[in-house]
Structure formats: structure tokens, C-alpha cells
Amino acid sequence: MKVLLIAYDNDSYVSSFPLGLAYLAASLRKAGHEVLIYNQDVYHWPESHLQLYLTENSFDVVGVGACGGYYQYQKIGKIAKAINAVPNRPYFILGGHLVSPEPEFFLDSFGADVIVIGAGEQTIVEVVDSLGQ
């Protein structure tokens, strides 16, 4: 499966790649999936760019996660809106500390297909593998 993982923009010009996202990408690649990273944090692309990128490129799955906080809540909400507006919307996985305490709320509010709670290295592979069956 072709998977796009999103490193969201932290609104800072000091960027360090999220280690958790690297673990997810490595786990998916080890399981035989093609993984690309959309690094909004480095390039500061607006969500309209993400929507266009998803429209012009075909992905089976898109995943994003975030730590908790009001900025992250707003940011992931905007990213979710862009993902959900894509004509051939990929399967949408949402995870991280932001969504884990209230998964039902985020599932309903952000229109994701699934919420991954806790460490997701094994779970994301299981979810993506199940989609290919």
C-alpha cells in the first residue's frame, strides 16, 4: 500500500523530525509498504497545498498524529479538513497524544477512519495490512 505520513507545521523555524513518525515509517517500510513523508513543518505549506498534493497524487492511506495542545488541536483540525475534502480521499489514520484521551470525539470531529491509541508502530502496520486484504 502507498502511505503518506504528515509532519505537521509547528509554526517554528527550528525543525526537528518527529521521532515517532520515523518509527511509523520504518515499521511500515519493513512490512513492505511504500511510505512518503509530507513535511509541512520544514516547508510551512498551507493546508491548501496538502489538499492539492493529495488530489494530484494517489495514496491508499494518509496518517497524522500530534501531541496535545490548543495549537495542535487547531492545526490537526485544518489538516483533517483538507484530507476530507480530497475527491479520492485516502483512508485516514489519526493518532498521537492529542487524540488518545478522547478517541470518539476526534473520530467524529475530524472525520478520520480510525484512531490509533498509544504507540502505533505495530498497530499502524496491522491497520494498513488489513486494508490490503
CSV table of N, CA, C and O in Angstrom, one decimal:
chain,number,residue,atom,x,y,z
A,1,MET,N,0.8,-1.2,0.0
A,1,MET,CA,0.0,0.0,0.0
A,1,MET,C,0.9,1.2,0.0
A,1,MET,O,2.0,1.2,0.5
A,2,LYS,N,0.4,2.3,-0.6
A,2,LYS,CA,1.1,3.6,-0.6
A,2,LYS,C,0.6,4.5,0.5
A,2,LYS,O,-0.6,4.8,0.5
A,3,VAL,N,1.5,4.9,1.4
A,3,VAL,CA,1.1,5.6,2.6
A,3,VAL,C,1.8,6.9,2.6
A,3,VAL,O,3.0,7.0,2.4
A,4,LEU,N,1.0,8.0,3.0
A,4,LEU,CA,1.6,9.3,3.2
A,4,LEU,C,1.5,9.6,4.7
A,4,LEU,O,0.4,9.6,5.3
A,5,LEU,N,2.6,9.9,5.3
A,5,LEU,CA,2.6,10.4,6.7
A,5,LEU,C,2.9,11.9,6.7
A,5,LEU,O,3.8,12.3,6.0
A,6,ILE,N,2.2,12.6,7.6
A,6,ILE,CA,2.3,14.0,7.6
A,6,ILE,C,3.0,14.5,8.9
A,6,ILE,O,2.6,14.2,10.0
A,7,ALA,N,4.1,15.3,8.7
A,7,ALA,CA,4.8,16.0,9.8
A,7,ALA,C,4.2,17.4,9.7
A,7,ALA,O,4.5,18.2,8.9
A,8,TYR,N,3.3,17.7,10.6
A,8,TYR,CA,2.5,19.0,10.6
A,8,TYR,C,3.4,20.1,11.0
A,8,TYR,O,4.5,20.0,11.7
A,9,ASP,N,3.1,21.3,10.5
A,9,ASP,CA,3.8,22.6,10.8
A,9,ASP,C,3.7,23.0,12.2
A,9,ASP,O,2.5,23.3,12.7
A,10,ASN,N,4.8,23.1,13.0
A,10,ASN,CA,4.8,23.5,14.4
A,10,ASN,C,4.8,25.1,14.5
A,10,ASN,O,5.0,25.6,15.6
A,11,ASP,N,4.8,25.7,13.3
A,11,ASP,CA,4.8,27.2,13.3
A,11,ASP,C,6.1,27.7,13.9
A,11,ASP,O,6.1,28.7,14.7
A,12,SER,N,7.2,27.1,13.6
A,12,SER,CA,8.5,27.5,14.1
A,12,SER,C,9.6,27.3,13.0
A,12,SER,O,9.4,26.5,12.1
A,13,TYR,N,10.6,28.0,13.0
A,13,TYR,CA,11.7,27.9,12.0
A,13,TYR,C,12.8,27.0,12.5
A,13,TYR,O,13.8,26.9,11.9
A,14,VAL,N,12.6,26.4,13.7
A,14,VAL,CA,13.5,25.4,14.2
A,14,VAL,C,12.8,24.1,14.1
A,14,VAL,O,11.8,23.8,14.8
A,15,SER,N,13.2,23.2,13.2
A,15,SER,CA,12.5,22.0,13.0
A,15,SER,C,13.4,20.8,13.3
A,15,SER,O,14.5,20.7,12.9
A,16,SER,N,12.8,19.8,14.0
A,16,SER,CA,13.4,18.5,14.2
A,16,SER,C,12.4,17.5,13.8
A,16,SER,O,11.2,17.6,14.2
A,17,PHE,N,12.8,16.5,13.0
A,17,PHE,CA,11.9,15.5,12.5
A,17,PHE,C,11.3,14.7,13.7
A,17,PHE,O,12.0,14.2,14.6
A,18,PRO,N,10.0,14.5,13.7
A,18,PRO,CA,9.4,13.8,14.8
A,18,PRO,C,9.8,12.3,14.8
A,18,PRO,O,9.5,11.6,13.9
A,19,LEU,N,10.4,11.9,15.9
A,19,LEU,CA,10.9,10.5,16.0
A,19,LEU,C,9.8,9.5,15.9
A,19,LEU,O,10.0,8.4,15.3
A,20,GLY,N,8.6,9.8,16.5
A,20,GLY,CA,7.5,8.8,16.4
A,20,GLY,C,7.1,8.6,14.9
A,20,GLY,O,6.8,7.4,14.6
A,21,LEU,N,7.1,9.6,14.1
A,21,LEU,CA,6.8,9.5,12.7
A,21,LEU,C,7.8,8.6,12.0
A,21,LEU,O,7.5,7.8,11.1
A,22,ALA,N,9.1,8.8,12.4
A,22,ALA,CA,10.1,8.0,11.8
A,22,ALA,C,9.9,6.5,12.2
A,22,ALA,O,10.1,5.6,11.3
A,23,TYR,N,9.5,6.2,13.4
A,23,TYR,CA,9.3,4.8,13.8
A,23,TYR,C,8.1,4.2,13.0
A,23,TYR,O,8.2,3.1,12.6
A,24,LEU,N,7.1,5.0,12.8
A,24,LEU,CA,5.9,4.5,12.0
A,24,LEU,C,6.3,4.2,10.6
A,24,LEU,O,6.0,3.2,10.0
A,25,ALA,N,7.1,5.1,10.0
A,25,ALA,CA,7.6,5.0,8.6
A,25,ALA,C,8.4,3.7,8.5
A,25,ALA,O,8.3,2.9,7.6
A,26,ALA,N,9.3,3.5,9.4
A,26,ALA,CA,10.2,2.4,9.4
A,26,ALA,C,9.4,1.1,9.5
A,26,ALA,O,9.7,0.1,8.8
A,27,SER,N,8.5,1.1,10.4
A,27,SER,CA,7.6,-0.1,10.6
A,27,SER,C,6.9,-0.5,9.4
A,27,SER,O,6.8,-1.7,9.0
A,28,LEU,N,6.3,0.5,8.7
A,28,LEU,CA,5.5,0.3,7.5
A,28,LEU,C,6.4,-0.2,6.4
A,28,LEU,O,6.0,-1.1,5.6
A,29,ARG,N,7.6,0.4,6.2
A,29,ARG,CA,8.5,0.0,5.2
A,29,ARG,C,9.0,-1.4,5.4
A,29,ARG,O,9.1,-2.2,4.5
A,30,LYS,N,9.3,-1.7,6.6
A,30,LYS,CA,9.7,-3.1,7.0
A,30,LYS,C,8.6,-4.1,6.6
A,30,LYS,O,8.9,-5.2,6.2
A,31,ALA,N,7.4,-3.7,6.7
A,31,ALA,CA,6.3,-4.6,6.4
A,31,ALA,C,6.0,-4.6,4.9
A,31,ALA,O,5.0,-5.3,4.4
A,32,GLY,N,6.7,-3.8,4.1
A,32,GLY,CA,6.6,-3.9,2.6
A,32,GLY,C,5.8,-2.8,2.0
A,32,GLY,O,5.5,-2.8,0.8
A,33,HIS,N,5.4,-1.8,2.8
A,33,HIS,CA,4.6,-0.7,2.3
A,33,HIS,C,5.5,0.5,1.8
A,33,HIS,O,6.6,0.7,2.3
A,34,GLU,N,5.0,1.2,0.8
A,34,GLU,CA,5.6,2.4,0.3
A,34,GLU,C,5.2,3.5,1.1
A,34,GLU,O,4.0,3.8,1.3
A,35,VAL,N,6.2,4.3,1.7
A,35,VAL,CA,5.9,5.4,2.6
A,35,VAL,C,6.6,6.6,2.1
A,35,VAL,O,7.8,6.7,1.8
A,36,LEU,N,5.8,7.7,2.0
A,36,LEU,CA,6.3,9.0,1.7
A,36,LEU,C,6.0,9.9,2.9
A,36,LEU,O,5.0,9.7,3.6
A,37,ILE,N,6.8,10.9,3.1
A,37,ILE,CA,6.6,11.9,4.2
A,37,ILE,C,6.3,13.3,3.6
A,37,ILE,O,7.0,13.8,2.7
A,38,TYR,N,5.2,13.9,4.1
A,38,TYR,CA,4.8,15.2,3.7
A,38,TYR,C,5.3,16.1,4.8
A,38,TYR,O,4.7,16.1,5.9
A,39,ASN,N,6.4,16.8,4.6
A,39,ASN,CA,7.0,17.6,5.7
A,39,ASN,C,6.6,19.0,5.7
A,39,ASN,O,7.3,19.9,5.3
A,40,GLN,N,5.4,19.3,6.2
A,40,GLN,CA,4.8,20.6,6.3
A,40,GLN,C,5.6,21.5,7.3
A,40,GLN,O,5.7,22.7,7.1
A,41,ASP,N,6.2,20.8,8.3
A,41,ASP,CA,7.0,21.5,9.3
A,41,ASP,C,8.2,22.3,8.8
A,41,ASP,O,8.5,23.3,9.2
A,42,VAL,N,8.9,21.7,7.8
A,42,VAL,CA,10.0,22.3,7.2
A,42,VAL,C,9.7,23.4,6.2
A,42,VAL,O,10.2,24.5,6.2
A,43,TYR,N,8.7,23.1,5.4
A,43,TYR,CA,8.3,24.0,4.2
A,43,TYR,C,7.2,25.0,4.5
A,43,TYR,O,7.0,25.9,3.8
A,44,HIS,N,6.5,24.8,5.6
A,44,HIS,CA,5.4,25.7,6.1
A,44,HIS,C,4.3,25.8,5.0
A,44,HIS,O,3.8,26.9,4.8
A,45,TRP,N,4.1,24.7,4.3
A,45,TRP,CA,3.0,24.8,3.3
A,45,TRP,C,1.6,24.9,4.0
A,45,TRP,O,1.4,24.3,5.0
A,46,PRO,N,0.7,25.6,3.3
A,46,PRO,CA,-0.6,25.7,3.9
A,46,PRO,C,-1.4,24.5,3.6
A,46,PRO,O,-1.0,23.6,2.8
A,47,GLU,N,-2.5,24.3,4.3
A,47,GLU,CA,-3.3,23.1,4.1
A,47,GLU,C,-3.9,23.0,2.7
A,47,GLU,O,-4.1,21.9,2.2
A,48,SER,N,-4.0,24.1,2.0
A,48,SER,CA,-4.4,24.1,0.6
A,48,SER,C,-3.4,23.3,-0.3
A,48,SER,O,-3.7,22.6,-1.3
A,49,HIS,N,-2.1,23.4,0.1
A,49,HIS,CA,-1.1,22.7,-0.6
A,49,HIS,C,-1.2,21.2,-0.4
A,49,HIS,O,-1.1,20.4,-1.3
A,50,LEU,N,-1.5,20.8,0.8
A,50,LEU,CA,-1.7,19.4,1.2
A,50,LEU,C,-2.9,18.9,0.4
A,50,LEU,O,-2.8,17.8,-0.2
A,51,GLN,N,-4.0,19.6,0.3
A,51,GLN,CA,-5.2,19.2,-0.4
A,51,GLN,C,-4.8,19.0,-1.9
A,51,GLN,O,-5.2,17.9,-2.5
A,52,LEU,N,-4.1,19.9,-2.5
A,52,LEU,CA,-3.7,19.8,-3.9
A,52,LEU,C,-2.8,18.6,-4.1
A,52,LEU,O,-2.9,17.8,-5.0
A,53,TYR,N,-1.8,18.4,-3.2
A,53,TYR,CA,-0.9,17.3,-3.2
A,53,TYR,C,-1.6,15.9,-3.2
A,53,TYR,O,-1.3,15.0,-4.0
A,54,LEU,N,-2.6,15.8,-2.3
A,54,LEU,CA,-3.4,14.6,-2.2
A,54,LEU,C,-4.2,14.4,-3.4
A,54,LEU,O,-4.5,13.2,-3.8
A,55,THR,N,-4.7,15.5,-4.0
A,55,THR,CA,-5.6,15.4,-5.2
A,55,THR,C,-4.7,14.9,-6.4
A,55,THR,O,-5.2,14.1,-7.2
A,56,GLU,N,-3.5,15.4,-6.5
A,56,GLU,CA,-2.7,15.1,-7.7
A,56,GLU,C,-1.9,13.8,-7.5
A,56,GLU,O,-1.3,13.3,-8.5
A,57,ASN,N,-1.8,13.3,-6.3
A,57,ASN,CA,-1.1,12.0,-6.1
A,57,ASN,C,-2.0,11.0,-5.4
A,57,ASN,O,-2.8,11.4,-4.6
A,58,SER,N,-1.8,9.8,-5.8
A,58,SER,CA,-2.7,8.7,-5.3
A,58,SER,C,-2.0,8.0,-4.1
A,58,SER,O,-0.9,7.5,-4.2
A,59,PHE,N,-2.8,8.0,-3.0
A,59,PHE,CA,-2.3,7.3,-1.8
A,59,PHE,C,-3.5,6.5,-1.3
A,59,PHE,O,-4.6,6.8,-1.4
A,60,ASP,N,-3.1,5.3,-0.7
A,60,ASP,CA,-4.1,4.4,-0.2
A,60,ASP,C,-4.5,4.9,1.3
A,60,ASP,O,-5.6,4.7,1.7
A,61,VAL,N,-3.5,5.4,1.9
A,61,VAL,CA,-3.6,5.7,3.4
A,61,VAL,C,-2.9,7.0,3.6
A,61,VAL,O,-1.8,7.3,3.1
A,62,VAL,N,-3.5,7.9,4.5
A,62,VAL,CA,-2.8,9.1,5.0
A,62,VAL,C,-2.9,9.0,6.5
A,62,VAL,O,-3.9,8.7,7.1
A,63,GLY,N,-1.7,9.3,7.2
A,63,GLY,CA,-1.7,9.3,8.6
A,63,GLY,C,-1.1,10.6,9.2
A,63,GLY,O,-0.1,11.1,8.6
A,64,VAL,N,-1.6,11.0,10.3
A,64,VAL,CA,-1.1,12.2,11.0
A,64,VAL,C,-1.3,12.0,12.5
A,64,VAL,O,-2.3,11.4,12.9
A,65,GLY,N,-0.4,12.4,13.3
A,65,GLY,CA,-0.5,12.4,14.7
A,65,GLY,C,0.0,13.6,15.4
A,65,GLY,O,0.8,14.4,14.7
A,66,ALA,N,-0.4,13.9,16.6
A,66,ALA,CA,0.0,15.1,17.3
A,66,ALA,C,0.1,14.9,18.8
A,66,ALA,O,-0.7,14.1,19.3
A,67,CYS,N,0.9,15.7,19.4
A,67,CYS,CA,0.9,15.9,20.9
A,67,CYS,C,-0.3,16.8,21.2
A,67,CYS,O,-0.8,17.5,20.4
A,68,GLY,N,-0.6,16.8,22.5
A,68,GLY,CA,-1.8,17.6,22.9
A,68,GLY,C,-1.4,19.1,23.0
A,68,GLY,O,-0.3,19.5,23.3
A,69,GLY,N,-2.5,19.9,22.8
A,69,GLY,CA,-2.3,21.3,23.0
A,69,GLY,C,-3.3,22.0,22.1
A,69,GLY,O,-3.8,21.5,21.1
A,70,TYR,N,-3.6,23.3,22.4
A,70,TYR,CA,-4.6,24.0,21.7
A,70,TYR,C,-4.2,24.3,20.2
A,70,TYR,O,-4.9,24.1,19.3
A,71,TYR,N,-2.9,24.6,20.0
A,71,TYR,CA,-2.4,24.9,18.7
A,71,TYR,C,-2.5,23.6,17.9
A,71,TYR,O,-2.9,23.6,16.7
A,72,GLN,N,-2.1,22.5,18.4
A,72,GLN,CA,-2.1,21.2,17.7
A,72,GLN,C,-3.5,20.8,17.4
A,72,GLN,O,-3.8,20.3,16.3
A,73,TYR,N,-4.4,21.0,18.3
A,73,TYR,CA,-5.9,20.7,18.0
A,73,TYR,C,-6.3,21.5,16.8
A,73,TYR,O,-6.9,20.9,15.9
A,74,GLN,N,-6.1,22.8,16.8
A,74,GLN,CA,-6.5,23.6,15.6
A,74,GLN,C,-5.8,23.2,14.3
A,74,GLN,O,-6.4,23.1,13.3
A,75,LYS,N,-4.5,22.9,14.4
A,75,LYS,CA,-3.7,22.5,13.3
A,75,LYS,C,-4.2,21.2,12.7
A,75,LYS,O,-4.4,21.1,11.5
A,76,ILE,N,-4.4,20.2,13.5
A,76,ILE,CA,-4.8,18.9,13.0
A,76,ILE,C,-6.2,19.0,12.5
A,76,ILE,O,-6.6,18.3,11.5
A,77,GLY,N,-7.0,19.9,13.1
A,77,GLY,CA,-8.4,20.1,12.5
A,77,GLY,C,-8.3,20.6,11.1
A,77,GLY,O,-9.1,20.2,10.2
A,78,LYS,N,-7.4,21.5,10.8
A,78,LYS,CA,-7.3,22.1,9.5
A,78,LYS,C,-6.7,21.0,8.5
A,78,LYS,O,-7.2,21.0,7.4
A,79,ILE,N,-5.8,20.2,9.0
A,79,ILE,CA,-5.3,19.1,8.1
A,79,ILE,C,-6.4,18.1,7.8
A,79,ILE,O,-6.5,17.7,6.7
A,80,ALA,N,-7.1,17.8,8.8
A,80,ALA,CA,-8.2,16.8,8.6
A,80,ALA,C,-9.2,17.4,7.6
A,80,ALA,O,-9.7,16.6,6.8
A,81,LYS,N,-9.5,18.6,7.7
A,81,LYS,CA,-10.5,19.3,6.8
A,81,LYS,C,-9.9,19.1,5.3
A,81,LYS,O,-10.7,18.8,4.4
A,82,ALA,N,-8.6,19.4,5.2
A,82,ALA,CA,-8.0,19.3,3.8
A,82,ALA,C,-8.0,17.8,3.3
A,82,ALA,O,-8.4,17.6,2.2
A,83,ILE,N,-7.7,16.9,4.2
A,83,ILE,CA,-7.8,15.5,3.8
A,83,ILE,C,-9.2,15.1,3.4
A,83,ILE,O,-9.4,14.4,2.4
A,84,ASN,N,-10.2,15.4,4.2
A,84,ASN,CA,-11.5,15.0,3.9
A,84,ASN,C,-12.1,15.7,2.7
A,84,ASN,O,-13.2,15.3,2.2
A,85,ALA,N,-11.5,16.8,2.2
A,85,ALA,CA,-12.0,17.5,1.0
A,85,ALA,C,-11.5,16.9,-0.3
A,85,ALA,O,-11.9,17.3,-1.4
A,86,VAL,N,-10.6,15.9,-0.2
A,86,VAL,CA,-9.9,15.4,-1.4
A,86,VAL,C,-10.9,14.5,-2.1
A,86,VAL,O,-11.6,13.6,-1.5
A,87,PRO,N,-11.1,14.6,-3.5
A,87,PRO,CA,-12.0,13.8,-4.2
A,87,PRO,C,-11.8,12.2,-4.0
A,87,PRO,O,-12.8,11.5,-3.7
A,88,ASN,N,-10.6,11.8,-4.1
A,88,ASN,CA,-10.3,10.3,-3.9
A,88,ASN,C,-9.6,10.2,-2.6
A,88,ASN,O,-8.5,9.8,-2.5
A,89,ARG,N,-10.3,10.6,-1.5
A,89,ARG,CA,-9.7,10.6,-0.2
A,89,ARG,C,-9.2,9.3,0.2
A,89,ARG,O,-9.8,8.3,0.2
A,90,PRO,N,-7.9,9.3,0.7
A,90,PRO,CA,-7.3,8.0,1.2
A,90,PRO,C,-7.9,7.7,2.5
A,90,PRO,O,-8.5,8.5,3.2
A,91,TYR,N,-7.7,6.4,3.0
A,91,TYR,CA,-8.1,6.0,4.3
A,91,TYR,C,-7.3,6.9,5.3
A,91,TYR,O,-6.1,7.0,5.2
A,92,PHE,N,-8.0,7.4,6.3
A,92,PHE,CA,-7.4,8.5,7.1
A,92,PHE,C,-7.2,7.9,8.6
A,92,PHE,O,-8.1,7.6,9.3
A,93,ILE,N,-5.9,7.8,8.9
A,93,ILE,CA,-5.5,7.3,10.3
A,93,ILE,C,-5.0,8.5,11.1
A,93,ILE,O,-4.2,9.3,10.7
A,94,LEU,N,-5.6,8.7,12.3
A,94,LEU,CA,-5.2,9.7,13.2
A,94,LEU,C,-4.7,9.1,14.5
A,94,LEU,O,-5.3,8.2,15.0
A,95,GLY,N,-3.6,9.7,15.0
A,95,GLY,CA,-3.1,9.1,16.3
A,95,GLY,C,-2.3,10.1,17.1
A,95,GLY,O,-2.3,11.3,16.7
A,96,GLY,N,-1.7,9.7,18.1
A,96,GLY,CA,-0.8,10.5,18.9
A,96,GLY,C,-1.5,10.9,20.3
A,96,GLY,O,-2.6,10.5,20.5
A,97,HIS,N,-0.7,11.6,21.1
A,97,HIS,CA,-1.2,12.0,22.4
A,97,HIS,C,-2.4,12.9,22.4
A,97,HIS,O,-3.2,12.9,23.3
A,98,LEU,N,-2.6,13.7,21.3
A,98,LEU,CA,-3.7,14.6,21.2
A,98,LEU,C,-5.0,13.9,21.2
A,98,LEU,O,-5.9,14.2,21.9
A,99,VAL,N,-5.1,12.8,20.5
A,99,VAL,CA,-6.4,12.1,20.3
A,99,VAL,C,-6.6,10.9,21.2
A,99,VAL,O,-7.8,10.5,21.4
A,100,SER,N,-5.6,10.4,21.8
A,100,SER,CA,-5.7,9.2,22.7
A,100,SER,C,-6.7,9.3,23.8
A,100,SER,O,-7.4,8.4,24.1
A,101,PRO,N,-6.7,10.5,24.6
A,101,PRO,CA,-7.6,10.6,25.7
A,101,PRO,C,-9.1,10.6,25.3
A,101,PRO,O,-10.0,10.1,26.1
A,102,GLU,N,-9.5,11.0,24.2
A,102,GLU,CA,-10.9,11.2,23.7
A,102,GLU,C,-11.0,10.7,22.3
A,102,GLU,O,-11.4,11.5,21.4
A,103,PRO,N,-10.8,9.4,22.0
A,103,PRO,CA,-10.8,8.9,20.6
A,103,PRO,C,-12.1,9.1,19.9
A,103,PRO,O,-12.1,9.5,18.7
A,104,GLU,N,-13.2,8.9,20.6
A,104,GLU,CA,-14.5,9.0,19.9
A,104,GLU,C,-14.8,10.4,19.5
A,104,GLU,O,-15.3,10.7,18.4
A,105,PHE,N,-14.4,11.4,20.3
A,105,PHE,CA,-14.6,12.8,20.0
A,105,PHE,C,-13.8,13.2,18.7
A,105,PHE,O,-14.3,13.8,17.8
A,106,PHE,N,-12.5,12.7,18.7
A,106,PHE,CA,-11.7,13.1,17.5
A,106,PHE,C,-12.1,12.3,16.2
A,106,PHE,O,-12.0,12.9,15.1
A,107,LEU,N,-12.6,11.1,16.4
A,107,LEU,CA,-13.1,10.3,15.3
A,107,LEU,C,-14.3,11.1,14.7
A,107,LEU,O,-14.3,11.2,13.4
A,108,ASP,N,-15.2,11.5,15.5
A,108,ASP,CA,-16.4,12.2,15.0
A,108,ASP,C,-16.0,13.6,14.5
A,108,ASP,O,-16.5,14.0,13.4
A,109,SER,N,-15.2,14.3,15.3
A,109,SER,CA,-14.9,15.7,14.9
A,109,SER,C,-14.1,15.9,13.7
A,109,SER,O,-14.2,16.9,13.0
A,110,PHE,N,-13.1,15.0,13.5
A,110,PHE,CA,-12.1,15.2,12.5
A,110,PHE,C,-12.3,14.3,11.3
A,110,PHE,O,-11.6,14.4,10.3
A,111,GLY,N,-13.3,13.4,11.3
A,111,GLY,CA,-13.7,12.6,10.2
A,111,GLY,C,-12.6,11.5,9.8
A,111,GLY,O,-12.6,11.1,8.7
A,112,ALA,N,-11.8,11.1,10.8
A,112,ALA,CA,-10.8,10.1,10.5
A,112,ALA,C,-11.6,8.7,10.4
A,112,ALA,O,-12.7,8.6,10.9
A,113,ASP,N,-10.9,7.8,9.7
A,113,ASP,CA,-11.5,6.4,9.6
A,113,ASP,C,-11.1,5.6,10.9
A,113,ASP,O,-11.9,4.7,11.2
A,114,VAL,N,-10.0,5.9,11.5
A,114,VAL,CA,-9.6,5.1,12.7
A,114,VAL,C,-8.7,6.0,13.5
A,114,VAL,O,-8.0,6.8,13.0
A,115,ILE,N,-8.7,5.7,14.8
A,115,ILE,CA,-7.8,6.4,15.8
A,115,ILE,C,-6.9,5.3,16.3
A,115,ILE,O,-7.3,4.3,16.7
A,116,VAL,N,-5.6,5.7,16.3
A,116,VAL,CA,-4.6,4.8,16.9
A,116,VAL,C,-4.3,5.3,18.3
A,116,VAL,O,-3.8,6.5,18.4
A,117,ILE,N,-4.4,4.5,19.3
A,117,ILE,CA,-4.2,5.0,20.7
A,117,ILE,C,-2.8,4.4,21.1
A,117,ILE,O,-2.6,3.2,20.9
A,118,GLY,N,-2.0,5.2,21.7
A,118,GLY,CA,-0.7,4.8,22.3
A,118,GLY,C,0.3,4.6,21.2
A,118,GLY,O,0.2,5.1,20.1
A,119,ALA,N,1.4,3.8,21.5
A,119,ALA,CA,2.4,3.6,20.5
A,119,ALA,C,1.9,2.9,19.3
A,119,ALA,O,1.2,1.9,19.4
A,120,GLY,N,2.1,3.4,18.1
A,120,GLY,CA,1.4,2.9,16.9
A,120,GLY,C,2.2,2.1,16.0
A,120,GLY,O,1.7,1.8,14.9
A,121,GLU,N,3.5,1.8,16.3
A,121,GLU,CA,4.4,1.1,15.3
A,121,GLU,C,3.8,-0.2,14.9
A,121,GLU,O,3.9,-0.6,13.7
A,122,GLN,N,3.2,-1.0,15.8
A,122,GLN,CA,2.6,-2.3,15.4
A,122,GLN,C,1.2,-2.1,14.9
A,122,GLN,O,0.8,-2.7,13.9
A,123,THR,N,0.4,-1.2,15.5
A,123,THR,CA,-1.0,-1.0,15.1
A,123,THR,C,-1.1,-0.5,13.7
A,123,THR,O,-2.0,-0.9,13.0
A,124,ILE,N,-0.3,0.5,13.3
A,124,ILE,CA,-0.4,1.1,12.0
A,124,ILE,C,-0.2,0.0,10.9
A,124,ILE,O,-0.8,0.0,9.9
A,125,VAL,N,0.8,-0.9,11.2
A,125,VAL,CA,1.1,-2.0,10.2
A,125,VAL,C,-0.2,-2.9,10.1
A,125,VAL,O,-0.6,-3.3,9.0
A,126,GLU,N,-0.7,-3.2,11.3
A,126,GLU,CA,-1.9,-4.1,11.3
A,126,GLU,C,-3.1,-3.5,10.5
A,126,GLU,O,-3.8,-4.1,9.8
A,127,VAL,N,-3.3,-2.2,10.8
A,127,VAL,CA,-4.4,-1.4,10.1
A,127,VAL,C,-4.2,-1.4,8.6
A,127,VAL,O,-5.0,-1.8,7.8
A,128,VAL,N,-3.0,-1.0,8.2
A,128,VAL,CA,-2.7,-0.9,6.7
A,128,VAL,C,-2.7,-2.3,6.1
A,128,VAL,O,-3.3,-2.4,5.0
A,129,ASP,N,-2.2,-3.3,6.7
A,129,ASP,CA,-2.2,-4.6,6.2
A,129,ASP,C,-3.7,-5.1,6.0
A,129,ASP,O,-4.0,-5.7,5.0
A,130,SER,N,-4.5,-4.8,6.9
A,130,SER,CA,-5.9,-5.2,6.8
A,130,SER,C,-6.6,-4.5,5.7
A,130,SER,O,-7.6,-5.1,5.1
A,131,LEU,N,-6.2,-3.4,5.3
A,131,LEU,CA,-6.8,-2.7,4.2
A,131,LEU,C,-6.5,-3.3,2.8
A,131,LEU,O,-7.3,-3.2,1.9
A,132,GLY,N,-5.4,-4.0,2.8
A,132,GLY,CA,-4.9,-4.6,1.5
A,132,GLY,C,-5.5,-6.0,1.3
A,132,GLY,O,-5.4,-6.6,0.3
A,133,GLN,N,-6.3,-6.5,2.3
A,133,GLN,CA,-6.9,-7.8,2.1
A,133,GLN,C,-8.2,-7.8,1.5
A,133,GLN,O,-9.0,-6.9,1.4
